[in-house]
Each structure stands twice: as C-alpha cells, then as structure tokens.
PDB file of C-alpha atoms in Angstrom:
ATOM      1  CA  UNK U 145      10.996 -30.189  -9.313  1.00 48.00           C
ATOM      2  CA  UNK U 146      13.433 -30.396  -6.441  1.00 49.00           C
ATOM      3  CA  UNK U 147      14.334 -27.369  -4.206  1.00 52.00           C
ATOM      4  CA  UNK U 148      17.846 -27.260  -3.187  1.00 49.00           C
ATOM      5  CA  UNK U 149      18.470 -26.904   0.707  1.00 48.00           C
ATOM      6  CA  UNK U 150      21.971 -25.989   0.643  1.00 49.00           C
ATOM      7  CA  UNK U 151      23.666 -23.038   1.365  1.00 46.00           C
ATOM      8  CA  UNK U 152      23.854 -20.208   0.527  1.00 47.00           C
ATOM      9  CA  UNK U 153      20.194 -20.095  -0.006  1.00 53.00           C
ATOM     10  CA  UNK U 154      19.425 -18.798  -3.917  1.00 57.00           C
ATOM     11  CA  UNK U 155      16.994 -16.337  -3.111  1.00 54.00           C
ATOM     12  CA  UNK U 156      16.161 -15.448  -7.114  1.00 65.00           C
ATOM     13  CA  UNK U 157      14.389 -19.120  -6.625  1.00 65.00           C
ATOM     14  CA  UNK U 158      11.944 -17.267  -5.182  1.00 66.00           C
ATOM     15  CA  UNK U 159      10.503 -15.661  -8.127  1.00 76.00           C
ATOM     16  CA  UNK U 160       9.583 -18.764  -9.827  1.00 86.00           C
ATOM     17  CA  UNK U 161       5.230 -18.312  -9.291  1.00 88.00           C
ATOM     18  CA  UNK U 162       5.032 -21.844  -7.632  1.00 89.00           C
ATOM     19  CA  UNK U 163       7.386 -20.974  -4.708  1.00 91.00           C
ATOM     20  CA  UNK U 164       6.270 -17.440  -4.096  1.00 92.00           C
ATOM     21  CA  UNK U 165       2.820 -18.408  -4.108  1.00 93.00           C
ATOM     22  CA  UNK U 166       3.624 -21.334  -1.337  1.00 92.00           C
ATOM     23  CA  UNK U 167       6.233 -19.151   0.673  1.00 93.00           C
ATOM     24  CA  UNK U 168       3.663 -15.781   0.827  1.00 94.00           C
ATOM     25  CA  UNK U 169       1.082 -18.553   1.673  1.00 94.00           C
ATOM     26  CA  UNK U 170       3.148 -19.375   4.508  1.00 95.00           C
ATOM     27  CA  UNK U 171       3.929 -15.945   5.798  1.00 96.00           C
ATOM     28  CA  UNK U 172       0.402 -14.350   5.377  1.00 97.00           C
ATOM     29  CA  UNK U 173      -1.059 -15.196   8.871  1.00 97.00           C
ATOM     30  CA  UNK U 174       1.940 -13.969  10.207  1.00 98.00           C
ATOM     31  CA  UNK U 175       1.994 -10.485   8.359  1.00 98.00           C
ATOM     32  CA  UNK U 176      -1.963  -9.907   9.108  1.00 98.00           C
ATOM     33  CA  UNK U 177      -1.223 -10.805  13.102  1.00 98.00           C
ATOM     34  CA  UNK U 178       1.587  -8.316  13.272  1.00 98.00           C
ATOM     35  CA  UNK U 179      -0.657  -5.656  11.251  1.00 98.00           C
ATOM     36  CA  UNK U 180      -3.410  -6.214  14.142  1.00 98.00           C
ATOM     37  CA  UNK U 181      -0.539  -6.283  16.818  1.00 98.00           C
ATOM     38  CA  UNK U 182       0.663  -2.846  15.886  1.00 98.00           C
ATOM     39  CA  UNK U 183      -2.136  -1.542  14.953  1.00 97.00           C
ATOM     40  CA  UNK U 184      -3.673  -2.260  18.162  1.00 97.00           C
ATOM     41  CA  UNK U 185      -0.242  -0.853  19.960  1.00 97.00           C
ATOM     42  CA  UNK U 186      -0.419   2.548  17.697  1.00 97.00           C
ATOM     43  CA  UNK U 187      -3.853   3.330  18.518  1.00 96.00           C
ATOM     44  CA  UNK U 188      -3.661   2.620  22.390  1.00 96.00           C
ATOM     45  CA  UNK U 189      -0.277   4.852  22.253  1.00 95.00           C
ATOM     46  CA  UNK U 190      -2.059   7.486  20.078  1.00 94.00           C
ATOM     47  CA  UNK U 191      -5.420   7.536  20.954  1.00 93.00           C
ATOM     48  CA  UNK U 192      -4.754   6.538  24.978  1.00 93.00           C
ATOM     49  CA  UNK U 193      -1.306   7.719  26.089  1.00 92.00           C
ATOM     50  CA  UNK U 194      -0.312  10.700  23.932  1.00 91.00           C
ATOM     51  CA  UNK U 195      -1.252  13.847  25.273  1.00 88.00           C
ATOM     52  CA  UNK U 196      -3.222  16.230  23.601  1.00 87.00           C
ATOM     53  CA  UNK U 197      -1.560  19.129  21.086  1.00 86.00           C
ATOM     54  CA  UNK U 198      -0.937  21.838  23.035  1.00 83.00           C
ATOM     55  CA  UNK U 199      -1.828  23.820  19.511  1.00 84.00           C
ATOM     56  CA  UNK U 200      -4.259  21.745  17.573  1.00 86.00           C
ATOM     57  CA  UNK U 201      -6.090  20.015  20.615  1.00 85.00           C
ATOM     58  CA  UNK U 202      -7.839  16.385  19.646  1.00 88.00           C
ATOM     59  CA  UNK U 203      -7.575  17.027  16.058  1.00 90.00           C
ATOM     60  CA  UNK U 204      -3.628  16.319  15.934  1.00 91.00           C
ATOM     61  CA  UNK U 205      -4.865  12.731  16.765  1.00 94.00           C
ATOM     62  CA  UNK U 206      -5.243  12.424  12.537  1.00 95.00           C
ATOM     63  CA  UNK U 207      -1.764  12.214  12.470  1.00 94.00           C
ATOM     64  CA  UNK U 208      -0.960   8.316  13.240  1.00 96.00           C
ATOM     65  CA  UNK U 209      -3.061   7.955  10.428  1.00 97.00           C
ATOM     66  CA  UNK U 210      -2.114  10.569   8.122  1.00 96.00           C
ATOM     67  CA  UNK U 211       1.417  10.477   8.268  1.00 95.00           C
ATOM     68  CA  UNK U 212       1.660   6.682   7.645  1.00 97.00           C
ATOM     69  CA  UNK U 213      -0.824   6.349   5.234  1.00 97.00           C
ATOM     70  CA  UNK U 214       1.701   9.116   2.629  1.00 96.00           C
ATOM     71  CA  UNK U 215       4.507   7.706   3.787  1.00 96.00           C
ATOM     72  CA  UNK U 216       3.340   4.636   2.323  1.00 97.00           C
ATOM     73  CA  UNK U 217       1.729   6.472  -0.808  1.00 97.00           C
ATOM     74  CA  UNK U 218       5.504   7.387  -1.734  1.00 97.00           C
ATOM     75  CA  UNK U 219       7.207   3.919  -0.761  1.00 97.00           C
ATOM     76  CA  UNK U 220       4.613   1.803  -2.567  1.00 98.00           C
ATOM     77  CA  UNK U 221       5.008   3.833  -5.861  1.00 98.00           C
ATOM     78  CA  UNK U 222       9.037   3.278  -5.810  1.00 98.00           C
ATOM     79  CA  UNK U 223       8.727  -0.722  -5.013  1.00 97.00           C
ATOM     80  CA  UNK U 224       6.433  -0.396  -7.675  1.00 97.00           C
ATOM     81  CA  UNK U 225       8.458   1.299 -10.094  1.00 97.00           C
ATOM     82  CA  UNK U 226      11.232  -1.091  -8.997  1.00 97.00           C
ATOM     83  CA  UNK U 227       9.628  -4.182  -9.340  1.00 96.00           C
ATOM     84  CA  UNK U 228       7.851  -2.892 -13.220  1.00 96.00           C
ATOM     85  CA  UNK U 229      11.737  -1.880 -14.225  1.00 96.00           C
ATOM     86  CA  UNK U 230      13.183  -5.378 -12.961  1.00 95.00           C
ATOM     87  CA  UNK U 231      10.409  -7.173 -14.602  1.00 93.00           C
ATOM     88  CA  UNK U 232      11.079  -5.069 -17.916  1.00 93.00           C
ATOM     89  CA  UNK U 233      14.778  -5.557 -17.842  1.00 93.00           C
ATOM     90  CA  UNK U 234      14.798  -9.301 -17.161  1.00 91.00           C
ATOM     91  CA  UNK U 235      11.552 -10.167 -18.386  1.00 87.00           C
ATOM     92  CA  UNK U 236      10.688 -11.754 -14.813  1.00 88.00           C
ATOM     93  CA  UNK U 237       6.782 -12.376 -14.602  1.00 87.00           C
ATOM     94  CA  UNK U 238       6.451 -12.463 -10.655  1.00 91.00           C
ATOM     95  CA  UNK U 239       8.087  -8.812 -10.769  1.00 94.00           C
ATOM     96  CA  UNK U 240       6.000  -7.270 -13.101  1.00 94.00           C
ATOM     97  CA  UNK U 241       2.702  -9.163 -11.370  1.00 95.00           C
ATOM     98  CA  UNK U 242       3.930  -7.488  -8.094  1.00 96.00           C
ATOM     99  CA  UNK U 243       4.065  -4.585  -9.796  1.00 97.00           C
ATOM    100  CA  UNK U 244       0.812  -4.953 -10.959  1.00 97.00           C
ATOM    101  CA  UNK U 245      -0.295  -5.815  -7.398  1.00 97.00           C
ATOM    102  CA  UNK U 246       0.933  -2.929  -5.328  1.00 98.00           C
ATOM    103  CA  UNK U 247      -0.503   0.071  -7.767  1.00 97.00           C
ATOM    104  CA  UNK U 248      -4.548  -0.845  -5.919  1.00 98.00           C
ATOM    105  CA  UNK U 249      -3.033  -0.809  -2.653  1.00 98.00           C
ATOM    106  CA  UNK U 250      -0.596   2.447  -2.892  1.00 98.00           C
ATOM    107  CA  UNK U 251      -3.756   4.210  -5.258  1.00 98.00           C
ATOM    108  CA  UNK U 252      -5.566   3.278  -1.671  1.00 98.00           C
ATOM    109  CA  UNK U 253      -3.262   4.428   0.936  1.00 98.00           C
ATOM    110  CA  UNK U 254      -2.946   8.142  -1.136  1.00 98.00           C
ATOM    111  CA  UNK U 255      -6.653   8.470  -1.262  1.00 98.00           C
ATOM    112  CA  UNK U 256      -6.475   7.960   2.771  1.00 98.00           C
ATOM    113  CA  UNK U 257      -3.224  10.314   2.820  1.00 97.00           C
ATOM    114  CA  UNK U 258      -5.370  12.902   0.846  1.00 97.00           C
ATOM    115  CA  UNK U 259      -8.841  12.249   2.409  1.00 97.00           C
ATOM    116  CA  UNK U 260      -7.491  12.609   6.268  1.00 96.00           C
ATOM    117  CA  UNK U 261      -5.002  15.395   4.716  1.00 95.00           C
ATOM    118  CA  UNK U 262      -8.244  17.773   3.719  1.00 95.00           C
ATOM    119  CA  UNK U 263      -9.956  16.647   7.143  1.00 94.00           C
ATOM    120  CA  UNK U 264      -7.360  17.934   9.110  1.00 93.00           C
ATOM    121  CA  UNK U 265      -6.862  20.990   7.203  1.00 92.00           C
ATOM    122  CA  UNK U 266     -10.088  21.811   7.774  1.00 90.00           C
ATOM    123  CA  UNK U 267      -9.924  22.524  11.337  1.00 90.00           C
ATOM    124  CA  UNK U 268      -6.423  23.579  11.353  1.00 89.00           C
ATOM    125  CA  UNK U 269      -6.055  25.722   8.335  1.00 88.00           C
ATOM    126  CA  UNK U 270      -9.918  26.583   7.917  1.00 89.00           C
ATOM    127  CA  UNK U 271     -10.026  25.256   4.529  1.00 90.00           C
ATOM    128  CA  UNK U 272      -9.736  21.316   3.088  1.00 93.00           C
ATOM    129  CA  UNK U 273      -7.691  22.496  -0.037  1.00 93.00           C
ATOM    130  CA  UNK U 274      -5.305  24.163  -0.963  1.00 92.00           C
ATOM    131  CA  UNK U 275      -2.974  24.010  -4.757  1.00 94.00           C
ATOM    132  CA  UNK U 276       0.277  24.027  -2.746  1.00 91.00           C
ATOM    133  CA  UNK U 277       2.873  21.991  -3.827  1.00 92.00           C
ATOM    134  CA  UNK U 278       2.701  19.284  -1.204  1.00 93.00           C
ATOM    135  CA  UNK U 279      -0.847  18.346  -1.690  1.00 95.00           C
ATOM    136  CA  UNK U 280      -1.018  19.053  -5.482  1.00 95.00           C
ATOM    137  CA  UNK U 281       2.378  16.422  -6.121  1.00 96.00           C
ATOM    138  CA  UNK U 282       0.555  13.755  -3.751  1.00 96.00           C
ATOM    139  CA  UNK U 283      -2.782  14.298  -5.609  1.00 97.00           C
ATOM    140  CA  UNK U 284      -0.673  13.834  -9.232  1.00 97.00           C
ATOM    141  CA  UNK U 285       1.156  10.533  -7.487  1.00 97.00           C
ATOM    142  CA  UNK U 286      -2.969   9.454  -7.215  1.00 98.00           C
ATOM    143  CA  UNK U 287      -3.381  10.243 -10.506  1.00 98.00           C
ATOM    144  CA  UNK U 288      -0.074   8.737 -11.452  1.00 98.00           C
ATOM    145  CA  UNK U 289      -1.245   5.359 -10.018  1.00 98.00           C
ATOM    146  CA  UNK U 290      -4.444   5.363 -11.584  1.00 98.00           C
ATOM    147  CA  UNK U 291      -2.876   6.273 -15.054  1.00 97.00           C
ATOM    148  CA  UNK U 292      -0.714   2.804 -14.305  1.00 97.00           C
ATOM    149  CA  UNK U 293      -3.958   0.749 -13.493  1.00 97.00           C
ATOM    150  CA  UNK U 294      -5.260   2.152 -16.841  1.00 97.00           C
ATOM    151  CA  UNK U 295      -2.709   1.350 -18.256  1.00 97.00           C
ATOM    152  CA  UNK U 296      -2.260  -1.892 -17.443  1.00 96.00           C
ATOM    153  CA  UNK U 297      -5.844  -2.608 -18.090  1.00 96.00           C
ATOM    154  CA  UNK U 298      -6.321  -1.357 -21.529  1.00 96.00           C
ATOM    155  CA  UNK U 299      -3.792  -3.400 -22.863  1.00 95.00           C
ATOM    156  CA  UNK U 300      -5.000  -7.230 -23.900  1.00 93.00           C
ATOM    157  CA  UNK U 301      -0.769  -8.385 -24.332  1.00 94.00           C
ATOM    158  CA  UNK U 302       0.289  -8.786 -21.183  1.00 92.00           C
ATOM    159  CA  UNK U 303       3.983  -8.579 -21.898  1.00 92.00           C
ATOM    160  CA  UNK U 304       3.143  -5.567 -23.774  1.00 94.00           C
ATOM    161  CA  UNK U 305       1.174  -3.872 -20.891  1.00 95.00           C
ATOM    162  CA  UNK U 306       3.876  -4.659 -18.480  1.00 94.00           C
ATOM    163  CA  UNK U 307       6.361  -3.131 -20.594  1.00 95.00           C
ATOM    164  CA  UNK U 308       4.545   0.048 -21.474  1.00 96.00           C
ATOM    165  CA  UNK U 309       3.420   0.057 -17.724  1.00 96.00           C
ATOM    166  CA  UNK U 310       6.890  -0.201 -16.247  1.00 97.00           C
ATOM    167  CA  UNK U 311       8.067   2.870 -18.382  1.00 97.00           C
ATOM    168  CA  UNK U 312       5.153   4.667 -17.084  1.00 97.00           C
ATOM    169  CA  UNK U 313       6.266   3.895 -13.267  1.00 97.00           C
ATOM    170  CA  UNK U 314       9.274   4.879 -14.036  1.00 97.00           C
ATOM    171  CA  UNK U 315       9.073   8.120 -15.335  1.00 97.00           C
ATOM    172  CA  UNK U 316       6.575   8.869 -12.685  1.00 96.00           C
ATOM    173  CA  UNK U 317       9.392   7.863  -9.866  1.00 96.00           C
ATOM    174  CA  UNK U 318      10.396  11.357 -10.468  1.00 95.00           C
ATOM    175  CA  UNK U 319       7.530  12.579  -8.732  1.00 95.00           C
ATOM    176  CA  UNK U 320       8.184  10.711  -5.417  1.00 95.00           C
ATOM    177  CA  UNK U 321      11.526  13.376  -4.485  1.00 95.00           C
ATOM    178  CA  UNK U 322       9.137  16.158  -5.038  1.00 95.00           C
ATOM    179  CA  UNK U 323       6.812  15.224  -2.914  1.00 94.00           C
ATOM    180  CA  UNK U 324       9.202  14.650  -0.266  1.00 92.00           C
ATOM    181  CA  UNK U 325      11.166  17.894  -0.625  1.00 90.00           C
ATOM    182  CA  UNK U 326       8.110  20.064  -2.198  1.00 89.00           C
ATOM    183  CA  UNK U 327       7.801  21.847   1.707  1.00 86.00           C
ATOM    184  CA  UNK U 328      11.598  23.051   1.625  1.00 87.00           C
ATOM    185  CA  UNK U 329      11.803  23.657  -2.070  1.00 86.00           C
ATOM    186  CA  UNK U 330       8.715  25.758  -1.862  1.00 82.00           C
ATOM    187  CA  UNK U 331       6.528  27.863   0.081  1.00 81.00           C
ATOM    188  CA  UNK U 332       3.686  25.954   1.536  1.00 78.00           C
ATOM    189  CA  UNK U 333       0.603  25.939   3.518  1.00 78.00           C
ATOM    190  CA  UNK U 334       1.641  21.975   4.391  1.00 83.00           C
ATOM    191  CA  UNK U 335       4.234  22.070   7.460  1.00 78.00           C
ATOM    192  CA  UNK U 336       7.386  20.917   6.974  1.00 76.00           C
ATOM    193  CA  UNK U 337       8.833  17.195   7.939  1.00 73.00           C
ATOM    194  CA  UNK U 338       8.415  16.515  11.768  1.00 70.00           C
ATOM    195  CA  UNK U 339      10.400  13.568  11.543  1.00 71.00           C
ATOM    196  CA  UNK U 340      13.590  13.577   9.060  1.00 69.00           C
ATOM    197  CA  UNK U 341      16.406  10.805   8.874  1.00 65.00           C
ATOM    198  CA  UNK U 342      19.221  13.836   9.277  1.00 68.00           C
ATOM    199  CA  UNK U 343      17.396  15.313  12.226  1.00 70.00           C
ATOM    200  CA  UNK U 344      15.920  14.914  15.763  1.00 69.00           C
ATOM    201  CA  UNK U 345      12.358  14.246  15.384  1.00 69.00           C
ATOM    202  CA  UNK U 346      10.332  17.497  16.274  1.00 74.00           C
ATOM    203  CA  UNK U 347       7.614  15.578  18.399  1.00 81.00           C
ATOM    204  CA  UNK U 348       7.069  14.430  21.582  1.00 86.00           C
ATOM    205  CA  UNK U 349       8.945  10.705  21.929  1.00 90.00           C
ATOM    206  CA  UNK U 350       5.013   9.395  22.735  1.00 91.00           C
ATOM    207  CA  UNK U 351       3.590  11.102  19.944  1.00 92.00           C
ATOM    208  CA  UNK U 352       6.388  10.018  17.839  1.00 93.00           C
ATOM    209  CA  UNK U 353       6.365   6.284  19.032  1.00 93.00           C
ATOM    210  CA  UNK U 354       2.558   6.017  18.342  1.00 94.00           C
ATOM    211  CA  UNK U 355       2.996   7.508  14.438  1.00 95.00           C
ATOM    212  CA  UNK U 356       5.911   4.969  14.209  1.00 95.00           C
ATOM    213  CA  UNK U 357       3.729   1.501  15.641  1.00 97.00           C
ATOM    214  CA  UNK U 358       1.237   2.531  13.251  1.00 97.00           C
ATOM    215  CA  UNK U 359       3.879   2.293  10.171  1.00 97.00           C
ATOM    216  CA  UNK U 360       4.640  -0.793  11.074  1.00 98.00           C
ATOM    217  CA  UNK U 361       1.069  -1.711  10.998  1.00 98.00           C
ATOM    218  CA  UNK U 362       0.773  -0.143   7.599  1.00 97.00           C
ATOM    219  CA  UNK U 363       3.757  -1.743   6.368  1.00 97.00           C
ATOM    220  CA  UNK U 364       2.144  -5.336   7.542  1.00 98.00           C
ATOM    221  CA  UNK U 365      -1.193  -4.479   5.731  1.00 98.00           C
ATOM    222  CA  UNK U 366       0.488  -3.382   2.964  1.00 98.00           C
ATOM    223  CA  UNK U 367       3.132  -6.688   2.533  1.00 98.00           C
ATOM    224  CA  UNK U 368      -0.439  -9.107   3.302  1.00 98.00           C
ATOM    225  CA  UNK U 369      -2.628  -7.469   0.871  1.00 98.00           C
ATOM    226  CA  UNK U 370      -0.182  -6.993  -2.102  1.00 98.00           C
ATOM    227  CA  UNK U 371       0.887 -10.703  -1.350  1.00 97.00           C
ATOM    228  CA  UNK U 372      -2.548 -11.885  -1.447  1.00 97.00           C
ATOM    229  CA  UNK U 373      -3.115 -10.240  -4.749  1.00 97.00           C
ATOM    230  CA  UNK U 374      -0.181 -11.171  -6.140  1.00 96.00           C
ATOM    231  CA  UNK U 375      -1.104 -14.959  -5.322  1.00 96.00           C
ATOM    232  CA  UNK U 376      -4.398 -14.457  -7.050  1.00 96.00           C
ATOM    233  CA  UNK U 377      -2.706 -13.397 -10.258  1.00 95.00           C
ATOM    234  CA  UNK U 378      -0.698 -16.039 -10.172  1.00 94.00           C
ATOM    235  CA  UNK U 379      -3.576 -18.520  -9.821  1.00 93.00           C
ATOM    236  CA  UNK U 380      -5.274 -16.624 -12.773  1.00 92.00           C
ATOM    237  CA  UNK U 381      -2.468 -16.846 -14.999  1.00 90.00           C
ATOM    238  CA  UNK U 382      -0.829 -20.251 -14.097  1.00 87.00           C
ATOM    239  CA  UNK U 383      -3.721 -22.339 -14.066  1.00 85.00           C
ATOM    240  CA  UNK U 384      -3.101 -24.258 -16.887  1.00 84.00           C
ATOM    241  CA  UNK U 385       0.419 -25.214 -15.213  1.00 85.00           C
ATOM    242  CA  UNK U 386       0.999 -28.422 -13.884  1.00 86.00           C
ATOM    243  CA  UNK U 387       2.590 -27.336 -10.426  1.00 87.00           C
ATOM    244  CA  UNK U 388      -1.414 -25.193  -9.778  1.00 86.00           C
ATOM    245  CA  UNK U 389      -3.002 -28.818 -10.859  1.00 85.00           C
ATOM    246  CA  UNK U 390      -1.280 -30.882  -8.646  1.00 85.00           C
ATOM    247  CA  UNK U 391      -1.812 -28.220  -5.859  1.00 84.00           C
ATOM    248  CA  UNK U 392      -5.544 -28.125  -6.514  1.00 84.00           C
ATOM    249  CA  UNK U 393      -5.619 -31.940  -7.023  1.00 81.00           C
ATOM    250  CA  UNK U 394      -6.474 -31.844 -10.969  1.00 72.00           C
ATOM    251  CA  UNK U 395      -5.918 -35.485 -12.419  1.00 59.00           C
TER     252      UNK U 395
ATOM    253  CA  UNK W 137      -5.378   7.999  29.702  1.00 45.00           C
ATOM    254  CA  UNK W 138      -6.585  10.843  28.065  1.00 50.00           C
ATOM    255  CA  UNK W 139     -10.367  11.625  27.996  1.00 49.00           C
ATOM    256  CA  UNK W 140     -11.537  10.290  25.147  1.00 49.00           C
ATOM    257  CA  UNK W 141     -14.845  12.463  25.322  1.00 49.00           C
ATOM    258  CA  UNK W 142     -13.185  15.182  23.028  1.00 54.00           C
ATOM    259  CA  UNK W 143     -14.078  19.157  24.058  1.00 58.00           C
ATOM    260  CA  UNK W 144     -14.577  20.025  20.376  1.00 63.00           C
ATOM    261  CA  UNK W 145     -17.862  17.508  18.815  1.00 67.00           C
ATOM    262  CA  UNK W 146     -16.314  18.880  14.884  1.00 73.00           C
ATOM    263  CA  UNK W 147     -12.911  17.585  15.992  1.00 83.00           C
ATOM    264  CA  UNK W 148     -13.969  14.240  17.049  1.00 88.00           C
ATOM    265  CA  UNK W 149     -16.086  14.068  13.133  1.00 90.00           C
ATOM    266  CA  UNK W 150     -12.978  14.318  11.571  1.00 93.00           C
ATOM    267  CA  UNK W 151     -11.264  11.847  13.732  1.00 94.00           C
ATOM    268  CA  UNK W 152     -13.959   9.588  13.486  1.00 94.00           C
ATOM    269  CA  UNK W 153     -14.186  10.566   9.873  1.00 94.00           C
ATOM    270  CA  UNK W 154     -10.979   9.659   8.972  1.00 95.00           C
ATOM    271  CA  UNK W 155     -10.210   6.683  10.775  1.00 96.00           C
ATOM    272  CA  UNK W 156     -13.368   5.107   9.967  1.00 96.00           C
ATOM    273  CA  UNK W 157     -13.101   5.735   5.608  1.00 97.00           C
ATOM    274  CA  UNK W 158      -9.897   4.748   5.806  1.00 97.00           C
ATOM    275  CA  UNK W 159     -11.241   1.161   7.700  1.00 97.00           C
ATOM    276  CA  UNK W 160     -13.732   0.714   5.279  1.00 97.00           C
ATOM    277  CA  UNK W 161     -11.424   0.989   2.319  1.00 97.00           C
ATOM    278  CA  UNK W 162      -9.027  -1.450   3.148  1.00 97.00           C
ATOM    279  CA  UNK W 163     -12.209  -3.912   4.434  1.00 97.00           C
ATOM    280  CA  UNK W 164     -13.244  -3.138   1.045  1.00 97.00           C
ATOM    281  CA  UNK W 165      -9.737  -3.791  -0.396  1.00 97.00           C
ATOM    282  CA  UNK W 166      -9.357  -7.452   1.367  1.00 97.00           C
ATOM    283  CA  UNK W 167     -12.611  -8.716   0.224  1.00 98.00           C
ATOM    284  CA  UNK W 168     -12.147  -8.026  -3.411  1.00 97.00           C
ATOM    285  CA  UNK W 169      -9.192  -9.765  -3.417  1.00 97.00           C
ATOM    286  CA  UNK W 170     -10.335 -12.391  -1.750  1.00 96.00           C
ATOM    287  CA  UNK W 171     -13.103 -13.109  -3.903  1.00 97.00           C
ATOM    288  CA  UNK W 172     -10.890 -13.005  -6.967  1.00 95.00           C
ATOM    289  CA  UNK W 173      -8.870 -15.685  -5.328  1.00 94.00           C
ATOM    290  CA  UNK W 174     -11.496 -17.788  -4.253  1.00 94.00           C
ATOM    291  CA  UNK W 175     -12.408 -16.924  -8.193  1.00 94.00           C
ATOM    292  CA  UNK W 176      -9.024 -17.515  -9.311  1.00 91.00           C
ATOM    293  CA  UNK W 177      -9.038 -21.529  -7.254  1.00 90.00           C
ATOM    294  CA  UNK W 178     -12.264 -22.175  -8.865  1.00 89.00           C
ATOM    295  CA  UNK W 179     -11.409 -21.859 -12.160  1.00 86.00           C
ATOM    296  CA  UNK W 180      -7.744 -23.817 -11.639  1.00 83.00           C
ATOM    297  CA  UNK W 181      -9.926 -26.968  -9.698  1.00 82.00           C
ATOM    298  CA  UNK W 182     -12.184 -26.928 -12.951  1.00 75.00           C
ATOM    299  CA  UNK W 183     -10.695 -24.957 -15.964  1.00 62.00           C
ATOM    300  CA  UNK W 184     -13.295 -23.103 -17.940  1.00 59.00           C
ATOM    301  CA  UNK W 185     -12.156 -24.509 -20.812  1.00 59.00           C
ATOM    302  CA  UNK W 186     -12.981 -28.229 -20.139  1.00 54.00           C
ATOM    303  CA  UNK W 187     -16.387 -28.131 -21.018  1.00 51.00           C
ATOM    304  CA  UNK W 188     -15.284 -27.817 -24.516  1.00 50.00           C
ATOM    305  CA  UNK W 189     -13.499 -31.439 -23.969  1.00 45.00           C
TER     306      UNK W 189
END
C-alpha cells in the first residue's frame, strides 16, 4: 500500500481504518495537551479572575462548566447523526464506527449538562427540576443517545445496526433545534441564550472568555476520547487484517 | 484574585459538586476505553482464534 504525497492532498484517504488509526495516533498527545492547556486557562479565568455575580454570588461559577458541557451535548449528537447518515449513504465503515464512538461521550457530557443544570437550579431557582421545555428536550436528547447505544448493541449484524442506528440519529437531529430555540419558542424557567451568534454576548468579556477557554477544552476532550475509541473499534474489528498484523508484528 | 473561601458553604457543595462528578466521569470514561484498547491489541498480537490452529 503506497500513500500518495502529491497535491492536492485526497483527504477521503483518510477514512480507510489503517490511516485514521495511525493519523489520530499521531494527533492524540496533542489534543489531550491542549484539553489540559485550556482547561487549566478556563478555570484560572473562571475560578481566579472573574468576578463574582452581582445576582447569583459564587454559584454562577457552575457556568464554565455547564454551559460547555450542553453545548457539546447538542454538537456531539449532530456529528453523530452526520457521521451515522454518511456511513449509511456510502456504506463507509470508519463513519459509522465514529458514529458509534461519539454517542458514550455526548450521552456523558448531557448527564454533566443535566447534573450541574439541577445543581445550579437549586440555589438559584429553589428547586433542581423543573418539566420546562429546555430541560425536558435536553433530558429526551439523553434519552435519545441512550436509545442509539441500545440500539446499536442489540443488534448482532453490524451493517444492520449501523443502518437502523443511523436512521435513529437522524430522526432524533430534530430534537437538537428545539433545544436550542425551546427558551424563545416557549415560556421557561431556563434563561434565555447569554451568548448568541446574531448578538452581543450578555456577559461580562471575563466571564465570557473563561466559558469560551473551557469549550475549547471540551472540544479537545471530546476529539481525544472519541478518537481513542474509535481506534479501539478499529483494532476490534480489523484484527484479522493484514495492515493490524504487520503493525502488531504478527508473522 | 477572588477569594476563593466562598461566603455561602451550600454554594461552594454545588460547585464542588459539580465540577468534581463531572471529573470523575470522564476519568471514568478514559479508562474504559483504554482498557478495551489495551483489550483490543491483545487480541490482534495473539488472535483468539489461533488456539484452534
């Protein structure tokens, strides 16, 4: 197998399981040293510079947690749903196994969305729960990726699991938009968006910049871990290929 | 830097509360998949199946 070095480069080359697994081999210290670097940066911004709320006091603090964590409940479930419907349409294994990977690790960062959700309503709305539409669509995306991993599991066919899977991410894509616009569209407990893509952000810039360097950190985590995953399903799946024997020196 | 000492001990719970479940899930998240790996390289150095060979 030769890998052509000339431009332009053909990134679709990429999907073949022997390259991804050696270029996200090559790129995972990298990701995890940029997740600690920011990470490091968003708590020192949030936890040491910011001020505190004016309104909430300390408990506001939540926030650089909170914020990124459903932010990256919503974006996970559309790359999944993206990756599922490309590796549906063009039968592409390393889609549908990144698809496979990212539903643990977006099921994860909605539980933390919806755990440090309840613990700062507590304090700041005197209850952890409420049925309002915010909380209720981000508790169905939870249920939405554990109704994929269920999914996925229960069937033995693995082209027929990623097919029936990908429909189900699909469908449930609808969800994402409702989430996102559920505190205009209806009346809600849950404040609106402090920080919009049409608007000024309704923070302080400090505030702001910490809840931002913790994305990024988030991001990071979330690229390392769903790589790493993804490279252990391919291991599971490819080790009866010649390119895995030769890289783990099988005669 | 702000006083990290926080005025309110319920407050600083559910700081401490958050932060720290959401550490332990993704500790929790690494090692599993690490493990499989380490799993998944075992079984491609030595198939399972070659014992039947």
């Amino acid at each position: 197998m030769t890998i052509s070095t000339s431009p332009p480069t053909r990134l679709f080359t990429f999907a073949a399981p022997s390259r991804f697994y050696a270029l996200t081999g090559k790129l995972l210290p990298w990701l995890w040293a940029l997740a600690a670097l920011f990470a490091a940066a968003g708590l020192t911004v949030g936890f040491g510079l910011a001020p505190t709320d004016a309104t909430q006091g300390e408990v506001y603090r939540i926030i650089y947690l909170h914020v990124p964590a459903a932010w990256m409940s919503m974006v996970l479930y559309l790359a999944m749903a993206f990756w599922a419907a490309i590796g549906w349409a063009f039968n592409a294994r390393t889609a549908s196994l990144l698809a496979r990977a990212i539903a643990p690790t977006g099921a994860m960062f909605t539980v933390v969305a919806l755990w440090t959700g309840a613990l700062w309503g507590k304090p700041t709305w005197g209850t952890y729960w409420v049925w309002d539409a915010r909380l209720t669509s981000e508790f169905i995306l939870l249920l939405l990726y554990l109704g994929y991993m269920a999914l996925v599991a229960a069937i033995d066919d693995v082209r027929r699991a990623d097919q029936a899977s990908a429909l189900l991410a699909i469908v449930g894509a609808v969800n994402i938009p409702i989430i996102y616009f559920s505190v205009r569209w209806w009346n809600t407990l849950h404040q609106g968006a402090s920080v919009s893509v049409t608007s000024s952000p309704k923070m302080a810039a400090v505030m702001l910049n910490g809840m931002l360097l913790m994305s990024l950190a988030c991001w990071a985590y979330a690229f390392a871990v769903v790589f790493m995953r993804t490279r252990a399903m391919i291991l599971e799946r490819e080790r009866d290929t010649g390119w895995v024997g030769a890289l783990m020196g099988r005669a | 830097m702000t006083d990290f000492i926080f005025t309110v001990p319920s407050h600083t719970l559910f700081i401490v509360g958050s932060y720290a479940v959401a550490a332990v899930l993704m500790v929790i998240e690494v090692v599993q998949i690490r493990a499989r790996h380490r799993k998944a390289r075992l079984h491609a150095v030595r198939p399972p199946h070659d014992d039947e060979n």
